[in-house]
């Protein structure tokens, strides 16, 4: 049989036909940035466990992706679908890069944009959109990850001031942040606080020896009697719905983002299998290889259709949290399976940083866990299906 021209997995699904012209232009711009700026360097960042976060934040700000789906205050105000597509392209570079952008835009900026006072918005959002100020989001604690309601960090009144004490753990961007959105118990319930990181009593030691998301800053936040003025509190929300509203935004970005890591892995494996001769013919020409590639392309394409569907629901303002759980659970689970299977196609070469597949697979271990673990999303979906909450 004569060889046919090959198609990429997403060309096979013709998913571009579901994306508008402007969204495609945004996607292509981010893809070029990742190809030119990120891919040549990211393996070195990963190996050294460090990332030039400050420089990158400014470049990402100039690219317009920081808080890109928010309106006003220097943000681009794009569709949610365009934001999702940008997350996909960023994560095709590295999940750490997408995490930087997600935490900045969907967690720290969104918290201020949605729940902040006008003064807080004016003070932080334009600088954060430009990447001149970096934000982090402190919810998780050493003893409270999946169950943030139990948090021990506490804010008490001292005259009109607040005093904040506690520890947050696993906080992306923590050590490089200029501002931390910190969630704490108060006598009225959980409240969010906008904490400039140069406030006395605040420190953010970086967590080292990570095997995953090595091209990302992850930190502890130590709040040792941090004194804040009365207007440091986010006035717009009390209770767990505050942080959960932000997590919902970031989870939505992950629905798309994880597919970027999967797509990059799969395209790498396809290219490798065509070049690699085994028993005198290309690995790509074996039925077992093609079965693997076909199954992975199916999952990638199905994940993309799901992501685009959720994107359109979000743009229509009807996306529900349990639907975000469907996307996060499925797309991260399938993405990590794809990255691991791609690693097998590369054989020994797959274990090095010369190729992105094991880097993506290792990164996706974190993505599987943060923003609600797979198990927590199963429970959210289970509750939606049965009406029974099985969290405890
Ligand atoms: C690289 C990285 C970056 C992160 N960045 C941030 C950040 O910027 N800000 C932030 O606040 N947090 C961040 N996190 C923290 C992340 O959100 C938490 O790790 C996550 O919520 C899980 O919490 P945990 O690690 O304490 O696990 P645990 O909650 O201890 O869970 C352990 C296991 O128990 C399972 N489990 C939990 N509840 C149930 C249940 N009811 N039934 C059955 N099984 C259950 C979990 O699914 C998991 O498998 C980050 C984490 C990582 C790894």
Coordinates of C-alpha atoms and ligand atoms in Angstrom, one line a residue:
X1 CA 0.0 0.0 0.0
X2 CA 1.3 3.5 -0.8
X3 CA 2.2 5.7 2.1
X4 CA -0.4 8.4 2.7
X5 CA 0.3 11.9 4.1
X6 CA -0.1 11.7 7.9
X7 CA -2.3 14.0 9.9
X8 CA -1.8 15.2 13.5
X9 CA -4.2 13.7 16.1
X10 CA -6.2 16.9 16.3
X11 CA -6.3 17.4 12.5
X12 CA -7.8 13.9 12.4
X13 CA -10.6 15.2 14.7
X14 CA -10.9 18.5 12.8
X15 CA -11.3 20.3 16.1
X16 CA -10.1 23.6 14.5
X17 CA -13.5 23.8 12.8
X18 CA -15.0 24.4 16.3
X19 CA -12.7 27.3 17.0
X20 CA -13.3 30.9 15.9
X21 CA -10.8 32.9 13.9
X22 CA -9.8 35.2 16.7
X23 CA -9.4 32.3 19.1
X24 CA -7.2 30.5 16.6
X25 CA -5.1 33.6 16.2
X26 CA -4.6 33.8 20.0
X27 CA -3.8 30.1 20.2
X28 CA -1.2 30.4 17.4
X29 CA 0.5 33.4 19.0
X30 CA 0.9 31.5 22.3
X31 CA 2.0 28.4 20.4
X32 CA 4.8 30.4 18.7
X33 CA 5.9 31.8 22.0
X34 CA 6.1 28.3 23.5
X35 CA 8.0 27.0 20.5
X36 CA 10.5 29.9 20.3
X37 CA 11.0 30.9 24.0
X38 CA 10.0 27.9 26.1
X39 CA 10.8 24.6 24.3
X40 CA 14.5 25.4 23.7
X41 CA 15.1 26.1 27.4
X42 CA 12.6 24.2 29.5
X43 CA 14.6 20.9 29.8
X44 CA 17.4 22.9 31.4
X45 CA 15.0 24.7 33.8
X46 CA 13.5 21.3 34.7
X47 CA 16.9 19.7 35.3
X48 CA 18.2 22.6 37.5
X49 CA 14.8 22.9 39.2
X50 CA 14.6 26.6 38.6
X51 CA 12.7 28.9 36.3
X52 CA 13.3 32.6 35.5
X53 CA 9.9 33.4 36.8
X54 CA 10.3 37.2 36.9
X55 CA 11.5 37.5 33.3
X56 CA 8.9 35.0 32.2
X57 CA 6.1 36.8 34.0
X58 CA 6.9 40.0 32.1
X59 CA 7.0 38.2 28.8
X60 CA 3.7 36.4 29.5
X61 CA 2.3 39.8 30.5
X62 CA 3.4 41.3 27.2
X63 CA 1.9 38.3 25.4
X64 CA -1.4 39.1 27.1
X65 CA -2.1 35.8 28.8
X66 CA -2.1 36.9 32.5
X67 CA -5.7 37.2 33.6
X68 CA -6.6 37.1 29.9
X69 CA -10.2 36.2 30.3
X70 CA -10.9 38.9 32.9
X71 CA -12.4 42.3 31.9
X72 CA -10.8 45.6 32.7
X73 CA -7.7 46.6 34.7
X74 CA -5.3 45.9 31.8
X75 CA -6.7 42.4 31.2
X76 CA -7.4 41.2 27.7
X77 CA -11.0 40.1 28.2
X78 CA -10.9 37.2 25.8
X79 CA -13.4 34.4 25.7
X80 CA -13.0 31.6 28.2
X81 CA -12.4 29.2 25.2
X82 CA -9.5 31.4 24.0
X83 CA -8.1 31.3 27.6
X84 CA -8.4 27.5 27.6
X85 CA -6.6 27.2 24.3
X86 CA -3.8 29.4 25.6
X87 CA -3.5 27.1 28.6
X88 CA -3.3 24.1 26.3
X89 CA -0.4 25.7 24.3
X90 CA 1.4 26.8 27.5
X91 CA 1.2 23.3 28.9
X92 CA 2.5 21.8 25.6
X93 CA 5.6 23.7 26.7
X94 CA 5.5 22.6 30.4
X95 CA 2.9 22.2 33.1
X96 CA 5.0 24.5 35.2
X97 CA 4.6 27.4 32.8
X98 CA 0.9 26.9 32.7
X99 CA 0.8 26.7 36.5
X100 CA 2.5 30.1 36.7
X101 CA -0.1 31.6 34.4
X102 CA -3.0 29.7 36.1
X103 CA -2.1 30.8 39.6
X104 CA -1.5 34.3 38.5
X105 CA -4.6 34.8 36.4
X106 CA -7.2 32.3 37.7
X107 CA -6.3 32.2 41.4
X108 CA -4.6 35.3 42.6
X109 CA -5.9 37.9 40.0
X110 CA -9.4 36.3 39.9
X111 CA -9.7 36.4 43.7
X112 CA -9.0 40.1 43.7
X113 CA -11.0 40.8 40.5
X114 CA -14.1 38.9 41.8
X115 CA -14.0 39.5 45.5
X116 CA -11.7 42.6 46.0
X117 CA -12.4 46.2 46.7
X118 CA -11.9 48.8 43.9
X119 CA -8.7 50.0 45.6
X120 CA -7.3 46.4 45.8
X121 CA -8.2 45.9 42.1
X122 CA -6.6 49.2 41.1
X123 CA -3.5 48.5 43.2
X124 CA -2.8 45.0 42.0
X125 CA -4.5 44.0 38.8
X126 CA -2.9 46.2 36.2
X127 CA 0.6 45.3 37.5
X128 CA -0.3 41.6 37.6
X129 CA -1.7 41.6 34.1
X130 CA 1.6 43.1 32.9
X131 CA 3.6 40.5 34.8
X132 CA 5.3 43.3 36.9
X133 CA 3.8 41.8 40.0
X134 CA 3.5 38.1 40.7
X135 CA 0.7 36.6 42.8
X136 CA 0.3 33.4 44.7
X137 CA -2.7 31.8 46.3
X138 CA -2.5 30.3 49.8
X139 CA -5.2 27.8 50.6
X140 CA -3.6 24.4 51.3
X141 CA -2.0 23.7 54.7
X142 CA 0.2 20.9 55.9
X143 CA -2.8 19.1 57.5
X144 CA -5.6 20.3 55.2
X145 CA -5.4 19.8 51.4
X146 CA -8.6 18.1 50.1
X147 CA -10.5 19.5 53.1
X148 CA -9.5 23.2 53.2
X149 CA -12.5 23.9 55.5
X150 CA -10.4 22.6 58.4
X151 CA -7.6 25.2 57.9
X152 CA -5.9 26.4 61.0
X153 CA -4.5 29.7 59.7
X154 CA -6.3 32.4 61.7
X155 CA -6.9 36.1 61.3
X156 CA -7.9 38.0 64.4
X157 CA -8.8 41.7 64.9
X158 CA -6.4 43.9 66.7
X159 CA -8.1 47.3 66.8
X160 CA -9.0 48.0 63.2
X161 CA -6.0 45.9 62.0
X162 CA -5.8 42.2 61.4
X163 CA -3.2 39.8 62.7
X164 CA -2.6 36.7 60.6
X165 CA -0.9 33.5 61.8
X166 CA -0.5 30.1 60.2
X167 CA 1.3 28.0 57.6
X168 CA 0.4 27.3 54.0
X169 CA 2.1 24.5 52.0
X170 CA 2.6 23.6 48.3
X171 CA 2.0 27.2 47.2
X172 CA 2.9 27.8 43.5
X173 CA 4.8 31.1 42.9
X174 CA 5.1 31.5 46.7
X175 CA 8.8 32.5 46.9
X176 CA 8.7 34.8 43.9
X177 CA 5.4 36.5 44.7
X178 CA 4.9 40.2 45.4
X179 CA 1.4 39.5 46.7
X180 CA -0.2 36.5 48.3
X181 CA -4.0 35.9 48.5
X182 CA -4.2 34.0 51.8
X183 CA -7.3 32.3 53.1
X184 CA -7.8 32.2 56.9
X185 CA -10.4 31.5 59.6
X186 CA -11.9 34.5 61.2
X187 CA -14.7 34.7 63.8
X188 CA -17.1 35.3 60.9
X189 CA -15.8 32.3 58.8
X190 CA -13.2 31.9 56.1
X191 CA -12.0 35.2 54.6
X192 CA -9.4 36.1 52.0
X193 CA -6.5 38.5 52.7
X194 CA -4.4 40.5 50.2
X195 CA -0.9 40.2 51.7
X196 CA 2.1 42.1 50.2
X197 CA 4.9 39.7 50.6
X198 CA 7.3 42.3 52.1
X199 CA 5.0 42.6 55.2
X200 CA 6.9 41.8 58.4
X201 CA 6.3 38.2 59.6
X202 CA 5.7 36.9 56.1
X203 CA 8.2 34.4 54.6
X204 CA 8.0 31.9 51.8
X205 CA 10.8 29.2 51.8
X206 CA 10.9 27.3 48.6
X207 CA 10.3 23.5 48.5
X208 CA 13.1 21.6 46.9
X209 CA 13.7 18.0 45.8
X210 CA 10.6 17.8 43.8
X211 CA 10.3 15.1 41.1
X212 CA 7.4 16.9 39.4
X213 CA 6.8 20.5 38.3
X214 CA 10.5 21.2 38.6
X215 CA 10.1 24.2 36.3
X216 CA 7.8 25.9 38.7
X217 CA 8.3 27.6 42.1
X218 CA 6.5 25.7 44.9
X219 CA 6.8 27.1 48.5
X220 CA 5.6 27.1 52.0
X221 CA 4.1 30.3 53.3
X222 CA 4.9 31.2 56.9
X223 CA 2.6 33.8 58.5
X224 CA 4.1 34.7 61.8
X225 CA 1.8 37.3 63.3
X226 CA 1.5 39.3 60.1
X227 CA -0.1 42.6 60.8
X228 CA -2.4 43.9 58.1
X229 CA -4.6 47.0 57.8
X230 CA -8.4 46.7 57.9
X231 CA -8.7 47.1 54.2
X232 CA -6.5 44.0 53.5
X233 CA -9.5 41.7 53.6
X234 CA -11.3 40.8 50.4
X235 CA -14.7 42.4 51.1
X236 CA -16.7 40.5 48.6
X237 CA -16.9 37.0 50.1
X238 CA -17.1 35.1 53.4
X239 CA -16.8 31.3 53.6
X240 CA -15.3 28.5 51.5
X241 CA -17.2 29.6 48.4
X242 CA -14.5 32.3 48.1
X243 CA -11.5 30.1 47.5
X244 CA -13.7 27.5 45.7
X245 CA -14.9 30.1 43.1
X246 CA -11.2 30.7 42.3
X247 CA -10.3 27.0 42.1
X248 CA -13.1 26.5 39.7
X249 CA -11.5 29.0 37.4
X250 CA -8.1 27.3 37.6
X251 CA -9.6 23.9 37.2
X252 CA -11.2 25.0 34.0
X253 CA -7.8 26.0 32.6
X254 CA -6.4 22.6 33.5
X255 CA -9.2 20.9 31.5
X256 CA -7.5 22.4 28.4
X257 CA -4.0 22.6 29.7
X258 CA -3.5 18.9 30.4
X259 CA -4.3 18.2 26.8
X260 CA -1.3 20.3 25.8
X261 CA 1.1 18.0 27.6
X262 CA -0.7 15.0 26.1
X263 CA -0.6 16.5 22.6
X264 CA 3.1 17.3 22.8
X265 CA 3.8 13.8 24.1
X266 CA 1.8 12.1 21.3
X267 CA 3.3 14.2 18.5
X268 CA 6.7 13.4 19.9
X269 CA 6.0 9.7 20.0
X270 CA 4.5 9.7 16.4
X271 CA 7.6 11.5 15.1
X272 CA 9.9 9.2 17.0
X273 CA 8.2 6.1 15.8
X274 CA 8.5 7.1 12.2
X275 CA 12.2 7.8 12.5
X276 CA 13.1 4.8 14.6
X277 CA 13.9 1.6 12.6
X278 CA 13.4 -1.7 14.5
X279 CA 13.8 -5.1 12.9
X280 CA 14.5 -3.2 9.6
X281 CA 11.4 -1.1 9.4
X282 CA 10.0 2.0 11.2
X283 CA 8.4 1.4 14.6
X284 CA 5.5 3.4 13.2
X285 CA 4.8 0.6 10.7
X286 CA 4.0 -2.0 13.4
X287 CA 0.4 -2.8 14.3
X288 CA 1.1 -2.7 18.0
X289 CA 2.5 0.8 17.7
X290 CA -0.4 1.9 15.6
X291 CA -2.9 0.5 18.1
X292 CA -1.2 2.5 20.8
X293 CA -1.2 5.7 18.7
X294 CA -4.8 5.2 17.6
X295 CA -6.1 4.8 21.2
X296 CA -4.1 7.8 22.4
X297 CA -5.3 10.0 19.5
X298 CA -8.9 8.9 20.4
X299 CA -8.5 10.0 24.0
X300 CA -6.8 13.2 23.1
X301 CA -9.5 14.1 20.6
X302 CA -12.3 13.2 22.9
X303 CA -10.7 15.3 25.6
X304 CA -10.5 18.2 23.2
X305 CA -14.2 17.9 22.3
X306 CA -15.1 17.8 26.0
X307 CA -12.8 20.8 26.7
X308 CA -14.3 22.9 23.9
X309 CA -17.9 21.9 25.0
X310 CA -17.1 23.1 28.5
X311 CA -15.5 26.3 27.1
X312 CA -18.6 27.1 25.2
X313 CA -20.7 26.5 28.3
X314 CA -18.4 28.8 30.2
X315 CA -18.7 31.5 27.6
X316 CA -22.5 31.2 27.8
X317 CA -22.2 31.6 31.6
X318 CA -23.9 28.2 32.3
X319 CA -20.9 26.1 33.2
X320 CA -21.4 24.3 36.6
X321 CA -18.6 23.2 39.0
X322 CA -19.5 19.5 38.6
X323 CA -19.1 19.9 34.8
X324 CA -15.6 21.3 35.4
X325 CA -14.9 18.2 37.5
X326 CA -15.9 16.0 34.5
X327 CA -13.3 17.8 32.4
X328 CA -10.5 17.9 35.0
X329 CA -10.9 14.3 36.0
X330 CA -11.1 13.0 32.5
X331 CA -8.5 15.1 30.8
X332 CA -5.8 14.9 33.4
X333 CA -6.3 11.2 33.8
X334 CA -6.1 10.6 30.1
X335 CA -3.2 13.0 29.6
X336 CA -1.0 11.2 32.2
X337 CA -1.9 7.8 30.6
X338 CA -1.0 9.2 27.2
X339 CA 2.3 10.6 28.4
X340 CA 3.3 7.3 30.1
X341 CA 2.3 5.3 27.0
X342 CA 4.3 7.7 24.7
X343 CA 7.3 7.0 27.0
X344 CA 7.1 3.3 26.1
X345 CA 7.3 4.2 22.4
X346 CA 10.5 6.1 22.9
X347 CA 12.1 3.2 24.8
X348 CA 15.1 4.2 26.8
X349 CA 15.3 7.5 25.0
X350 CA 12.0 8.3 26.7
X351 CA 13.5 8.5 30.1
X352 CA 15.7 11.5 29.3
X353 CA 15.1 15.2 29.1
X354 CA 16.1 15.1 25.4
X355 CA 12.5 14.3 24.9
X356 CA 9.5 15.9 26.7
X357 CA 7.4 12.8 27.4
X358 CA 8.6 11.8 30.9
X359 CA 8.8 15.4 31.9
X360 CA 5.2 15.8 31.0
X361 CA 4.2 12.5 32.7
X362 CA 6.0 13.6 35.9
X363 CA 4.4 17.0 35.8
X364 CA 1.0 15.6 35.3
X365 CA 1.4 13.8 38.7
X366 CA 1.1 17.2 40.3
X367 CA -1.7 18.2 38.0
X368 CA -3.6 15.1 39.0
X369 CA -3.3 16.1 42.6
X370 CA -3.7 19.9 42.7
X371 CA -6.9 21.8 42.1
X372 CA -8.8 18.9 43.5
X373 CA -7.4 15.4 43.3
X374 CA -9.0 12.9 40.9
X375 CA -10.7 11.2 43.9
X376 CA -12.2 14.5 45.0
X377 CA -13.6 15.1 41.4
X378 CA -15.0 11.6 41.4
X379 CA -16.8 12.5 44.6
X380 CA -18.1 15.7 43.2
X381 CA -19.4 13.8 40.1
X382 CA -20.8 11.1 42.4
X383 CA -22.7 13.7 44.4
X384 CA -24.1 15.2 41.2
X385 CA -25.3 11.8 40.1
X386 CA -26.7 10.5 43.4
X387 CA -27.5 13.6 45.5
X388 CA -25.4 12.0 48.2
X389 CA -22.2 13.7 49.4
X390 CA -19.6 11.0 50.1
X391 CA -16.7 13.3 51.1
X392 CA -16.6 12.1 54.7
Ligands
LIG1 C1 3.1 21.2 42.6 C2 1.9 21.6 43.5 C3 1.5 22.9 43.5 C4 0.4 23.3 44.3 N1 0.0 24.7 44.3 C5 -0.9 25.1 45.2 C6 -1.2 26.5 45.3 O1 -0.7 27.3 44.5 N2 -2.1 26.9 46.3 C7 -2.7 26.0 47.1 O2 -3.4 26.4 48.0 N3 -2.4 24.6 47.0 C8 -1.5 24.2 46.1 N4 -1.2 22.8 46.0 C9 -1.8 21.9 46.9 C10 -2.9 21.0 46.3 O3 -4.0 21.7 46.0 C11 -3.1 19.8 47.3 O4 -2.0 19.0 47.3 C12 -4.4 19.0 47.0 O5 -5.5 19.8 47.3 C13 -4.4 17.7 47.8 O6 -4.1 17.9 49.1 P1 -3.0 17.0 49.9 O7 -1.8 17.0 49.1 O8 -3.0 17.5 51.3 O9 -3.6 15.6 49.8 P2 -4.7 14.9 50.8 O10 -5.9 15.8 51.0 O11 -4.0 14.5 52.1 O12 -5.1 13.6 50.0 C14 -4.3 12.4 50.0 C15 -5.1 11.4 49.3 O13 -6.4 11.2 49.9 C16 -7.4 11.3 48.9 N5 -8.7 11.7 49.5 C17 -8.9 12.9 50.0 N6 -10.2 13.0 50.5 C18 -10.7 11.8 50.2 C19 -12.0 11.2 50.4 N7 -13.0 11.9 51.0 N8 -12.2 9.9 50.0 C20 -11.2 9.2 49.5 N9 -10.0 9.7 49.3 C21 -9.8 11.0 49.6 C22 -6.9 12.3 47.9 O14 -7.6 12.2 46.7 C23 -5.4 11.8 47.8 O15 -5.4 10.7 47.0 C24 -0.2 22.4 45.1 C25 0.2 21.1 45.1 C26 1.3 20.7 44.3 C27 1.7 19.2 44.3

